[in-house]
mmCIF file of C-alpha atoms in Angstrom:
data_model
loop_
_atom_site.group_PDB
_atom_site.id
_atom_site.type_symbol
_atom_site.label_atom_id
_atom_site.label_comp_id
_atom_site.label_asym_id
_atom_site.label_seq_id
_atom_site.Cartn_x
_atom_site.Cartn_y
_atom_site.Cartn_z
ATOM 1 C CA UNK A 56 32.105 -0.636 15.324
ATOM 2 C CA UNK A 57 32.655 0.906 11.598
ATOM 3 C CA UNK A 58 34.975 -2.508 9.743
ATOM 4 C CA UNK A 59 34.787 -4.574 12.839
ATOM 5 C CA UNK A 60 34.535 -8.317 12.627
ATOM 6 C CA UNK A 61 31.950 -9.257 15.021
ATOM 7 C CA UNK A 62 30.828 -12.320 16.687
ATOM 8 C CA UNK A 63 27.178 -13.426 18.815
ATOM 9 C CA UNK A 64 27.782 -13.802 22.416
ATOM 10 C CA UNK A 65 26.764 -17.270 22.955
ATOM 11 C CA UNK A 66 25.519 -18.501 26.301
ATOM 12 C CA UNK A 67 23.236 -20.557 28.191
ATOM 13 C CA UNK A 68 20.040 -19.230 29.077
ATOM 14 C CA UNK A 69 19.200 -20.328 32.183
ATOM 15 C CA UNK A 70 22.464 -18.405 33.837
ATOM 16 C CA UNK A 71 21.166 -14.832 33.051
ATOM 17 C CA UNK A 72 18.304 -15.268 36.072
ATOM 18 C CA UNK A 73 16.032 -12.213 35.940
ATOM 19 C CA UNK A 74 15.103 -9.443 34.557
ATOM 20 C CA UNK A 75 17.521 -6.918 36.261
ATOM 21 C CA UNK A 76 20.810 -8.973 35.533
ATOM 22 C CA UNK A 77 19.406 -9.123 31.798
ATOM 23 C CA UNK A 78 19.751 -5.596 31.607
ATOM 24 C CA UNK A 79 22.833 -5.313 32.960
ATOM 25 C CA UNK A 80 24.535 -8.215 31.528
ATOM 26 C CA UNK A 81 23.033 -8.709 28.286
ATOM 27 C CA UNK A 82 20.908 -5.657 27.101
ATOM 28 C CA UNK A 83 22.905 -2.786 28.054
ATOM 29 C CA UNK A 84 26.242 -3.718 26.551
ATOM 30 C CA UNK A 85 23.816 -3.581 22.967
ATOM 31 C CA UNK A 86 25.336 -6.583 21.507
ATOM 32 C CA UNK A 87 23.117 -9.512 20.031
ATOM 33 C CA UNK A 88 23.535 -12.637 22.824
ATOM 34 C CA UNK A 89 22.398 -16.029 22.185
ATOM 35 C CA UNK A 90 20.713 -17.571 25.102
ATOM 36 C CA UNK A 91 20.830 -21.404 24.660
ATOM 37 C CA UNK A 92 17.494 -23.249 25.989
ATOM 38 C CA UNK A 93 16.072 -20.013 27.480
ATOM 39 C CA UNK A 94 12.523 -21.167 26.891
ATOM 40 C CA UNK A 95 13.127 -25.328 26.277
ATOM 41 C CA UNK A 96 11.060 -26.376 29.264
ATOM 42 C CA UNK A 97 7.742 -23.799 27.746
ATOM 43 C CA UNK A 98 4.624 -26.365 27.053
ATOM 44 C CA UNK A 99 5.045 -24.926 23.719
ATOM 45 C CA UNK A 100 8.146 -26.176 23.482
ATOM 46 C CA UNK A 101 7.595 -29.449 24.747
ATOM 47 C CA UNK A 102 4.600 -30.201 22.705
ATOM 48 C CA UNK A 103 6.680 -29.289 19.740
ATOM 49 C CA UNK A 104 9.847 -31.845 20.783
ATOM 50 C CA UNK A 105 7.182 -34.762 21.149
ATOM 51 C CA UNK A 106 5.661 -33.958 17.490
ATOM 52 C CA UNK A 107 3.966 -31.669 15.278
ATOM 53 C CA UNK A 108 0.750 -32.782 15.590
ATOM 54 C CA UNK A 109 1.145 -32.292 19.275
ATOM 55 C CA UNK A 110 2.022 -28.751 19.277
ATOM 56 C CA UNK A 111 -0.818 -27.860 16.457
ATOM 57 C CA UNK A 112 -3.204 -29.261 19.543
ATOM 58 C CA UNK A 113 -2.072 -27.173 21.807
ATOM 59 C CA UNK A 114 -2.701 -24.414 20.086
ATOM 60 C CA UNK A 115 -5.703 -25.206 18.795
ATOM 61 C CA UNK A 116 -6.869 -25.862 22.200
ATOM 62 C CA UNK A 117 -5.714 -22.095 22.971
ATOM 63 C CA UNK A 118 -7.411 -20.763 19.818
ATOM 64 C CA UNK A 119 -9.563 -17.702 20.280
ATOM 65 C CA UNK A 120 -10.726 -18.037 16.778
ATOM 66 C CA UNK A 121 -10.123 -14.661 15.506
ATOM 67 C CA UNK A 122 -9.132 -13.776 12.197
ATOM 68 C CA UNK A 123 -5.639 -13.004 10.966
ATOM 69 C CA UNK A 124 -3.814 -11.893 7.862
ATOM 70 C CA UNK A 125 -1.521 -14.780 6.391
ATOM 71 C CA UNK A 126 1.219 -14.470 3.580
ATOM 72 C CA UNK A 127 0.268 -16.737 1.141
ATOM 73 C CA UNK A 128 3.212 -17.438 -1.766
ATOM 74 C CA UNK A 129 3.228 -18.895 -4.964
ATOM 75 C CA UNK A 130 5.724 -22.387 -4.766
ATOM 76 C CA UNK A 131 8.084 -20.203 -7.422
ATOM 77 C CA UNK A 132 9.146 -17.991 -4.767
ATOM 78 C CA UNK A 133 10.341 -20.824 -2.287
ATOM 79 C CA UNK A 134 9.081 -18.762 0.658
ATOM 80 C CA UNK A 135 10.950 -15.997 0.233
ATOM 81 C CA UNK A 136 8.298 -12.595 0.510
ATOM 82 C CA UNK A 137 9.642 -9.575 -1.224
ATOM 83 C CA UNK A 138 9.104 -7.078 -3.431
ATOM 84 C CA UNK A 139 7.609 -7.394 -6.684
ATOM 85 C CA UNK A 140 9.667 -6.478 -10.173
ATOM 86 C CA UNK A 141 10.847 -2.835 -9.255
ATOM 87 C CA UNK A 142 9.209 -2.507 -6.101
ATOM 88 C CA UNK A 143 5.902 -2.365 -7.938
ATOM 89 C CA UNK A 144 3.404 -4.550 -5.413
ATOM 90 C CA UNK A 145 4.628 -7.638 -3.719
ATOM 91 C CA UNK A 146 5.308 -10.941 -4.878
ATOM 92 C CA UNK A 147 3.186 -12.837 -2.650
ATOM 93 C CA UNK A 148 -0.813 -12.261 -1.688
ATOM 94 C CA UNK A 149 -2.447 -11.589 1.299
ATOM 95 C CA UNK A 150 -5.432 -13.360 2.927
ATOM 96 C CA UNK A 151 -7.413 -12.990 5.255
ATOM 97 C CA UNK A 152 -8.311 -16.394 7.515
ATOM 98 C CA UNK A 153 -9.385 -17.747 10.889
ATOM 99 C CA UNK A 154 -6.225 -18.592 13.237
ATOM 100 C CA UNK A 155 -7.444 -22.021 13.474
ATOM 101 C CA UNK A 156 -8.085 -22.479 9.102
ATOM 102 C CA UNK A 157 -4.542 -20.733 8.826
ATOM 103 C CA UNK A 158 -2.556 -22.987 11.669
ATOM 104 C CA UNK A 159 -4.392 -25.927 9.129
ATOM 105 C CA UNK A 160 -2.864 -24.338 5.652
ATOM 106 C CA UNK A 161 0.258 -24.066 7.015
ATOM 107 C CA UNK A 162 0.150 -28.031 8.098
ATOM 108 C CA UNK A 163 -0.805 -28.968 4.540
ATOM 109 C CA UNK A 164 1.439 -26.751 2.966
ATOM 110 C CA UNK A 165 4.324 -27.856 5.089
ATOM 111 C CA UNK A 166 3.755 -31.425 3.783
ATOM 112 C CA UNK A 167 3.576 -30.469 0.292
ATOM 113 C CA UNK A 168 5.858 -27.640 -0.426
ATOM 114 C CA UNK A 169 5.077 -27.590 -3.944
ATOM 115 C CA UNK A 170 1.872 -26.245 -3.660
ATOM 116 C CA UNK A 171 2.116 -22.929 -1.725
ATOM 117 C CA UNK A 172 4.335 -21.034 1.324
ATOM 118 C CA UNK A 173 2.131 -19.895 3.997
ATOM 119 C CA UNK A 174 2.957 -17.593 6.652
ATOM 120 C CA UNK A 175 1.548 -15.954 9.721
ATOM 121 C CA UNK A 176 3.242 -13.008 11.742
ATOM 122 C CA UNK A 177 3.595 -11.291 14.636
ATOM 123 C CA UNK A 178 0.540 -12.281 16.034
ATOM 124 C CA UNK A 179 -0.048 -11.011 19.601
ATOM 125 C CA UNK A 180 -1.102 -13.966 21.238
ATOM 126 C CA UNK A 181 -2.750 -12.179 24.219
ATOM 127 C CA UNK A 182 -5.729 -11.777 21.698
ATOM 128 C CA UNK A 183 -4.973 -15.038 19.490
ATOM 129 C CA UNK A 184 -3.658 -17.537 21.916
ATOM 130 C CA UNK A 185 -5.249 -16.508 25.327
ATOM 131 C CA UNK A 186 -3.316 -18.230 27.936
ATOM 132 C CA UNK A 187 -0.419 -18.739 25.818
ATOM 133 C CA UNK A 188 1.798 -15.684 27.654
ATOM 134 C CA UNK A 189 0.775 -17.433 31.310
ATOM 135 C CA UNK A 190 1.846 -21.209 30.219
ATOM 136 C CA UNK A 191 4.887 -19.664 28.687
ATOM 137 C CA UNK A 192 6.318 -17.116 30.619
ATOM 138 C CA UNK A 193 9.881 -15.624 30.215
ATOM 139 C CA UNK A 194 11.238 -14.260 33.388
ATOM 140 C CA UNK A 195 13.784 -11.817 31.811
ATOM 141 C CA UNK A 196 11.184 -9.568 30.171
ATOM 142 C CA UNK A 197 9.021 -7.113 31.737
ATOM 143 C CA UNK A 198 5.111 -7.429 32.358
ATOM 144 C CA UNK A 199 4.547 -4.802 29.851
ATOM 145 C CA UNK A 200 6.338 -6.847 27.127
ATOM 146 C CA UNK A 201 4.120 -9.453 25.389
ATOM 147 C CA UNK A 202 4.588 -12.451 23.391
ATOM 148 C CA UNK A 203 3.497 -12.547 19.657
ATOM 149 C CA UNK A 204 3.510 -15.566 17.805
ATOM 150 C CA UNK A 205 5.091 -16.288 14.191
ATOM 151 C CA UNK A 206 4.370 -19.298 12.476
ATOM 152 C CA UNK A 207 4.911 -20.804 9.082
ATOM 153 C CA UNK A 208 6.092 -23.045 6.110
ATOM 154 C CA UNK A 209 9.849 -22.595 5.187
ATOM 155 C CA UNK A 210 10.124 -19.287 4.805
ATOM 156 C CA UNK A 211 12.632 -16.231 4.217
ATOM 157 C CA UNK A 212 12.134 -12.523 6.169
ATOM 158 C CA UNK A 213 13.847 -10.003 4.150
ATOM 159 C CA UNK A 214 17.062 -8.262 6.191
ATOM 160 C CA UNK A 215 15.414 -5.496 8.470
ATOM 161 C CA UNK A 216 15.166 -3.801 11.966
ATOM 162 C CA UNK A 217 13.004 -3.356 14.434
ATOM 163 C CA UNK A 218 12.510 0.286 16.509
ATOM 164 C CA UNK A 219 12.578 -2.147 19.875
ATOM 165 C CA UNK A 220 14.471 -4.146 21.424
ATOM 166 C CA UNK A 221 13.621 -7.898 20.524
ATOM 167 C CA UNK A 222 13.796 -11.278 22.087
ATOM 168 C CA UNK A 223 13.254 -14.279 19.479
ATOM 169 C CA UNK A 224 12.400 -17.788 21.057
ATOM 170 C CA UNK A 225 12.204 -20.534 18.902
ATOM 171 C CA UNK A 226 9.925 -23.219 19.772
ATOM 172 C CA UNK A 227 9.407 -25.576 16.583
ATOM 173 C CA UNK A 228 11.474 -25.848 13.920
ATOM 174 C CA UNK A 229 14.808 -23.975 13.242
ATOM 175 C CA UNK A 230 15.518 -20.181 12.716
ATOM 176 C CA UNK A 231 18.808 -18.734 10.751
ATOM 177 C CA UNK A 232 19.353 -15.278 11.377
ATOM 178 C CA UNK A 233 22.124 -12.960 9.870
ATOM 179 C CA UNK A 234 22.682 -10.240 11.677
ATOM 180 C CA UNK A 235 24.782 -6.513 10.473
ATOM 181 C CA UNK A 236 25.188 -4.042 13.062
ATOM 182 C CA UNK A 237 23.438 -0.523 12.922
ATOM 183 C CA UNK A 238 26.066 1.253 10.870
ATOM 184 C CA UNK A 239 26.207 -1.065 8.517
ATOM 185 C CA UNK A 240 23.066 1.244 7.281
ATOM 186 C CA UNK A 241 25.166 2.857 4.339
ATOM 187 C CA UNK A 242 26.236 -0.255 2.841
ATOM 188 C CA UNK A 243 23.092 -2.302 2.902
ATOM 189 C CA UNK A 244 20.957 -0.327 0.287
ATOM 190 C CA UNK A 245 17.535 0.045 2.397
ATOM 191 C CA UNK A 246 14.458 0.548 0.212
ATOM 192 C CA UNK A 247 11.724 3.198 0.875
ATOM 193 C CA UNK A 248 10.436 3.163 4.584
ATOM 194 C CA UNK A 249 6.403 4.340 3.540
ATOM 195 C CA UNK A 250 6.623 1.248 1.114
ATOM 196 C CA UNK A 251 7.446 -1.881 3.246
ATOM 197 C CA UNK A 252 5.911 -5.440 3.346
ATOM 198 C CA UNK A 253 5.581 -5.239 7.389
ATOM 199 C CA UNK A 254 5.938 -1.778 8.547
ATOM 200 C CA UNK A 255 9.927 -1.546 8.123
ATOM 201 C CA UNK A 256 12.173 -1.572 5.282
ATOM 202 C CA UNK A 257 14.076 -3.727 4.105
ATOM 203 C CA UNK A 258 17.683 -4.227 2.766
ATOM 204 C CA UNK A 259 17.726 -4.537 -1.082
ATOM 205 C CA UNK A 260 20.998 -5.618 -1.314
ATOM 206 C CA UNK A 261 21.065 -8.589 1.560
ATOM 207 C CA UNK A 262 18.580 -10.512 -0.419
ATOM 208 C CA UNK A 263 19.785 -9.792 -4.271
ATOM 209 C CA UNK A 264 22.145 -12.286 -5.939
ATOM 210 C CA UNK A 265 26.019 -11.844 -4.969
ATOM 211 C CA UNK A 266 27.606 -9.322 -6.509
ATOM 212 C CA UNK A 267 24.622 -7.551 -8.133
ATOM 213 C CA UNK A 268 26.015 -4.471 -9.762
ATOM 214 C CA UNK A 269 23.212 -2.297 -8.348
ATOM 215 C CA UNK A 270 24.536 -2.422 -5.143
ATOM 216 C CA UNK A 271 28.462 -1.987 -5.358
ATOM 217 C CA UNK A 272 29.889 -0.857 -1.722
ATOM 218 C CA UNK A 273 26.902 -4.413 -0.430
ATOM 219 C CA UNK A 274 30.314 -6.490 0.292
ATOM 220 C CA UNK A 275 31.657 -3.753 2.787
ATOM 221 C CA UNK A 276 28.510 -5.131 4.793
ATOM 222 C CA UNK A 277 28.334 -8.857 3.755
ATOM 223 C CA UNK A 278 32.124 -8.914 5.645
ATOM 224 C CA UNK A 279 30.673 -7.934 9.038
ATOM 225 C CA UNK A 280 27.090 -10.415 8.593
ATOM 226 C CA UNK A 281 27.185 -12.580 11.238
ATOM 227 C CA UNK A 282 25.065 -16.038 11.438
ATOM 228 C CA UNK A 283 23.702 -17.474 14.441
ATOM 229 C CA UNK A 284 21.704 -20.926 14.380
ATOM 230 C CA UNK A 285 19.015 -21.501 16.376
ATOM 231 C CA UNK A 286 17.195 -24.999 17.361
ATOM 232 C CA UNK A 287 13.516 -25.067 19.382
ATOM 233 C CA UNK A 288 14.100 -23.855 23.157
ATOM 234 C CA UNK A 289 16.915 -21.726 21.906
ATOM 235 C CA UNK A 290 16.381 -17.484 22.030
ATOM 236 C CA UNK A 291 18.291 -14.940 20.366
ATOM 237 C CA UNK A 292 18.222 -10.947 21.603
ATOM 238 C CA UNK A 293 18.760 -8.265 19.132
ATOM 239 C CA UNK A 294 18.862 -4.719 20.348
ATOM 240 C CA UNK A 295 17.073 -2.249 18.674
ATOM 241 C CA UNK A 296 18.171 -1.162 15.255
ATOM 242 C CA UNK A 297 19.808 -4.100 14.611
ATOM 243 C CA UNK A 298 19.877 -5.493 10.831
ATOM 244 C CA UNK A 299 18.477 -9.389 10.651
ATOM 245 C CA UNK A 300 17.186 -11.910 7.764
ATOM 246 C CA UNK A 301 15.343 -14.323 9.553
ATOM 247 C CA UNK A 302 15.409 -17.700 7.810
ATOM 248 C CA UNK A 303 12.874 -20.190 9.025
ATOM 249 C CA UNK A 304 14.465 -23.653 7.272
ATOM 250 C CA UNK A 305 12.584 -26.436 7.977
ATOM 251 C CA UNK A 306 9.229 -27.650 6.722
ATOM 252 C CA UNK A 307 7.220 -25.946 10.118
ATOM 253 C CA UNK A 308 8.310 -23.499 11.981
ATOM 254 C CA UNK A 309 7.031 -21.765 15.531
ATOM 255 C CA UNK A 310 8.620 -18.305 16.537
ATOM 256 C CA UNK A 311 7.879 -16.279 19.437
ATOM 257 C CA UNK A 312 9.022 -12.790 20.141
ATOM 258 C CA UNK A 313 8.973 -10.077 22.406
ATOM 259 C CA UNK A 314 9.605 -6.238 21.407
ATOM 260 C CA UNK A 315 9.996 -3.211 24.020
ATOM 261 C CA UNK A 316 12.038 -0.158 24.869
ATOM 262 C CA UNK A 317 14.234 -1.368 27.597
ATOM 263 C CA UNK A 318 15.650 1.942 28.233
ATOM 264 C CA UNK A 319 13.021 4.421 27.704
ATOM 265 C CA UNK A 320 12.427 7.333 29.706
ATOM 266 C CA UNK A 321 8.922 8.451 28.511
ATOM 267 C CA UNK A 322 6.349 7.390 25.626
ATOM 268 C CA UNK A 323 8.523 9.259 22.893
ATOM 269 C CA UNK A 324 10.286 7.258 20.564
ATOM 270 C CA UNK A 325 14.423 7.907 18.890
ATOM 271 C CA UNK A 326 12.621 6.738 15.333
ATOM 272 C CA UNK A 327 9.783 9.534 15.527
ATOM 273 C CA UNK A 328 12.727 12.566 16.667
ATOM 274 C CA UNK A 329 14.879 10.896 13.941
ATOM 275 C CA UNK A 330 11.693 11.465 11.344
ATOM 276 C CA UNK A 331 11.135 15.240 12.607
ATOM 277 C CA UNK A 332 14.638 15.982 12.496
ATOM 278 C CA UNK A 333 14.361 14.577 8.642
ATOM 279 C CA UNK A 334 12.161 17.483 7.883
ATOM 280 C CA UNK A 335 13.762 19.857 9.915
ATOM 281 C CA UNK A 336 17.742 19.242 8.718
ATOM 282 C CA UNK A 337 17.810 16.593 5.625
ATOM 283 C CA UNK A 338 17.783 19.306 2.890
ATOM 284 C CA UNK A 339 19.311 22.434 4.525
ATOM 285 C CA UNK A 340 22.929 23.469 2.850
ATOM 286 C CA UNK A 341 25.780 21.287 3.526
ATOM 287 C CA UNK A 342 27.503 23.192 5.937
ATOM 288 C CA UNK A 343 24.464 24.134 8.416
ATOM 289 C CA UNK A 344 23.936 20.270 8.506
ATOM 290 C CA UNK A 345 27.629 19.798 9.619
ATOM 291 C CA UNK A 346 26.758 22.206 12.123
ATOM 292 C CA UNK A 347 23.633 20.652 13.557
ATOM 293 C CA UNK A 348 25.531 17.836 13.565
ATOM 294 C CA UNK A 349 27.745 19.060 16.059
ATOM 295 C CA UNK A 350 25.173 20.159 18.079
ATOM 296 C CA UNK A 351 23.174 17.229 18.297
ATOM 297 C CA UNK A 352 26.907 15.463 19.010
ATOM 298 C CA UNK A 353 27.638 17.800 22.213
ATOM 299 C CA UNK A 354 23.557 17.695 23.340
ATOM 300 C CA UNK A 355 22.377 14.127 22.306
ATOM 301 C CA UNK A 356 24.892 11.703 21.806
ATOM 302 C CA UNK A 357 27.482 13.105 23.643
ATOM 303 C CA UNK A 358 30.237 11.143 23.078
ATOM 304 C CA UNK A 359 32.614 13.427 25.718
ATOM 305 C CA UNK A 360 29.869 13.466 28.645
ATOM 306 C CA UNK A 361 27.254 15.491 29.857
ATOM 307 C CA UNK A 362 27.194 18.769 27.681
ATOM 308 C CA UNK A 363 26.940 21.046 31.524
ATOM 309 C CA UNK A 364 29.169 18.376 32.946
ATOM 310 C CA UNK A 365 31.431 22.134 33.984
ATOM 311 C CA UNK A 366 28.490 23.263 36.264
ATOM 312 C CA UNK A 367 27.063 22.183 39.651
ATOM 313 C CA UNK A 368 24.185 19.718 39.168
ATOM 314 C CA UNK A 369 22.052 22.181 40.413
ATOM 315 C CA UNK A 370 22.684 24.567 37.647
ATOM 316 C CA UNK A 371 21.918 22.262 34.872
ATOM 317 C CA UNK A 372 18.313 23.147 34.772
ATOM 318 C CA UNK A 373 15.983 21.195 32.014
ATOM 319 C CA UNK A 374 19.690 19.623 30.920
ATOM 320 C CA UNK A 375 19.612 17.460 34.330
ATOM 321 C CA UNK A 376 18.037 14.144 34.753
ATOM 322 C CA UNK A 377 15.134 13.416 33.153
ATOM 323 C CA UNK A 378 13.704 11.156 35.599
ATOM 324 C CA UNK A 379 13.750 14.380 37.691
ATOM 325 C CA UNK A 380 10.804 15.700 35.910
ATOM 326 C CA UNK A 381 13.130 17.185 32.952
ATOM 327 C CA UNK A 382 11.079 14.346 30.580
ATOM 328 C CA UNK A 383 8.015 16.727 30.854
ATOM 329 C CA UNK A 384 9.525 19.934 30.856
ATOM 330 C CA UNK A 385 11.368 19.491 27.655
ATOM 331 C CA UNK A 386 8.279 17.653 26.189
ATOM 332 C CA UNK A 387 6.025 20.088 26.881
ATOM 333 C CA UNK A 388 8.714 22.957 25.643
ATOM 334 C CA UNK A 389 8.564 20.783 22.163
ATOM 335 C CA UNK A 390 4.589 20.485 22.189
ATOM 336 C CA UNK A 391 4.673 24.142 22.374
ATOM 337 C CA UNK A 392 6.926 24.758 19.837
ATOM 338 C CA UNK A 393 5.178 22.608 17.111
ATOM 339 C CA UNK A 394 2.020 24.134 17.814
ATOM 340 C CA UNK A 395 3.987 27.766 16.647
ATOM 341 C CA UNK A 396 3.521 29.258 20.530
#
């Protein structure tokens, strides 16, 4: 994909039916797809097309009345949460409030922007909004996938990714999201990932002023961004490790989402190996790392097949399938290893 122009698959959501032709037609080819009015006909959603008021009842009549952690934001930083001055702190606070006193904030702020920004995220709503999954089911999603709820004044999500795959619904207000595709890593001048504002870094360069010196090879990456627009009922899926600013633009905004691993084999995550191998390989010589790399081409990525594709199946051994119990084997070879036996 390295200097491709890109573009979002756009279509409409009710053709992609269920679950298995989403992962064959949309989440295996590991491109971002709009899905126009995937999630329109949701009571959410409805609520929200008949008034604001009328969706702030409904979920006030869902409201388990636990307490959440909102992003609260000075008017000078027009909803945009970032850093502080040299990644020292943050430049909005943190409180902690009742779903209920939050989902009020938010109201008043929304109506008088020049007070404060207020934001709430990722919010599971199976413990915030019970109910909320059952009224407002997606059928493309599995079970194990649950809905969290975002929710917000006008508001700007620094350029990140998430470890999972992700399906964003938009039920009130409107969402902007600019998207860059995984390899666009090198170009998009990611800050520390122990030092984040949600759990995963962040682009510096996506959110600085054009042409900021500090960040000289940023237009390689600006050249591949690509926009997609999205209006309540509308859903966008990004695959997993996909860059994306989220800009929520009008005055209230509602954002579900859904995160999983639609192609795991086990309960081991890529970013956790990709963390060991940072310890094990980062800061060895130049030219054992080039080697490694080959390796891990030929047994992980394998970009010309299987690596015993020149033997039987039978004679593969832990290198065959891993639904055929190889998953454990190798797992519990690793175990063993870290423990020095």
């Amino acid at each position: 994909m390295t200097g491709a122009q890109l573009a979002v698959r756009d279509v409409d959501g009710a053709s992609v039916g269920d679950l298995d032709a989403f992962v064959r037609d949309v989440a295996r080819p590991g491109m971002p797809v709009v899905l126009r009015g995937l999630c329109r006909d949701w009571p959410a959603t409805q609520a929200s097309g008949q008034s604001r008021a009328a969706l702030v009842a409904y979920l006030a009549r869902l409201d388990a009345g636990r307490t959440a952690e909102a992003f609260v934001g000075d008017p000078t930083i027009a909803g945009r949460y970032t850093y502080g001055k040299d990644l020292a702190g943050f430049n909005f606070t943190r409180e902690s409030l009742r779903f209920g006193d939050a989902l009020g904030r938010i109201v008043a702020a929304a109506d008088a922007p020049e007070t404060e920004s207020v934001y709430l995220g990722s919010l599971p709503t199976d413990a915030y909004l019970p109910g909320f999954a059952a009224d407002n089911a997606v059928p493309i999603v599995p079970p194990t996938a649950r809905p969290r709820i975002w929710l917000g004044t006008a508001s700007s999500v620094a350029c990140h990714y998430d470890t999972f795959d992700n399906l964003a619904c938009v039920v009130a207000g409107t969402r902007r999201f600019t998207l860059y595709p995984p390899d666009a890593i090198g170009n998009l001048y990611v800050g520390p990932i122990d030092h984040t504002m949600a759990g995963q870094p962040i682009s510096l360069a996506a959110g600085a002023d054009t042409d900021d010196p500090r960040y000289p090879d940023f237009p390689a990456a600006r050249g591949r961004a690509m926009v997609v627009d999205l209006a309540p009922g509308d859903a966008l899926y990004m695959p997993k490790l996909w860059w994306h600013s989220v800009e929520a633009t009008a005055p209230f905004n509602m954002l579900v989402n859904y995160w999983w691993d639609g192609f795991a084999a086990g309960p081991d995550a890529p970013y956790t190996a990709m963390l060991l191998s940072m310890i094990a390989i980062a800061e060895r010589p130049p030219a054992e790392r080039a080697a490694w790399r080959a390796f891990f081409d030929h047994y992980v990525f394998r970009p010309n097949g299987h690596p015993l594709a020149h033997l039987p199946d039978a004679q593969h051994g832990i290198l065959g399938a891993l639904g055929g119990g190889n998953y454990g084997r190798i797992r519990a070879w690793v175990m063993k290893t870290l423990r020095g036996g």
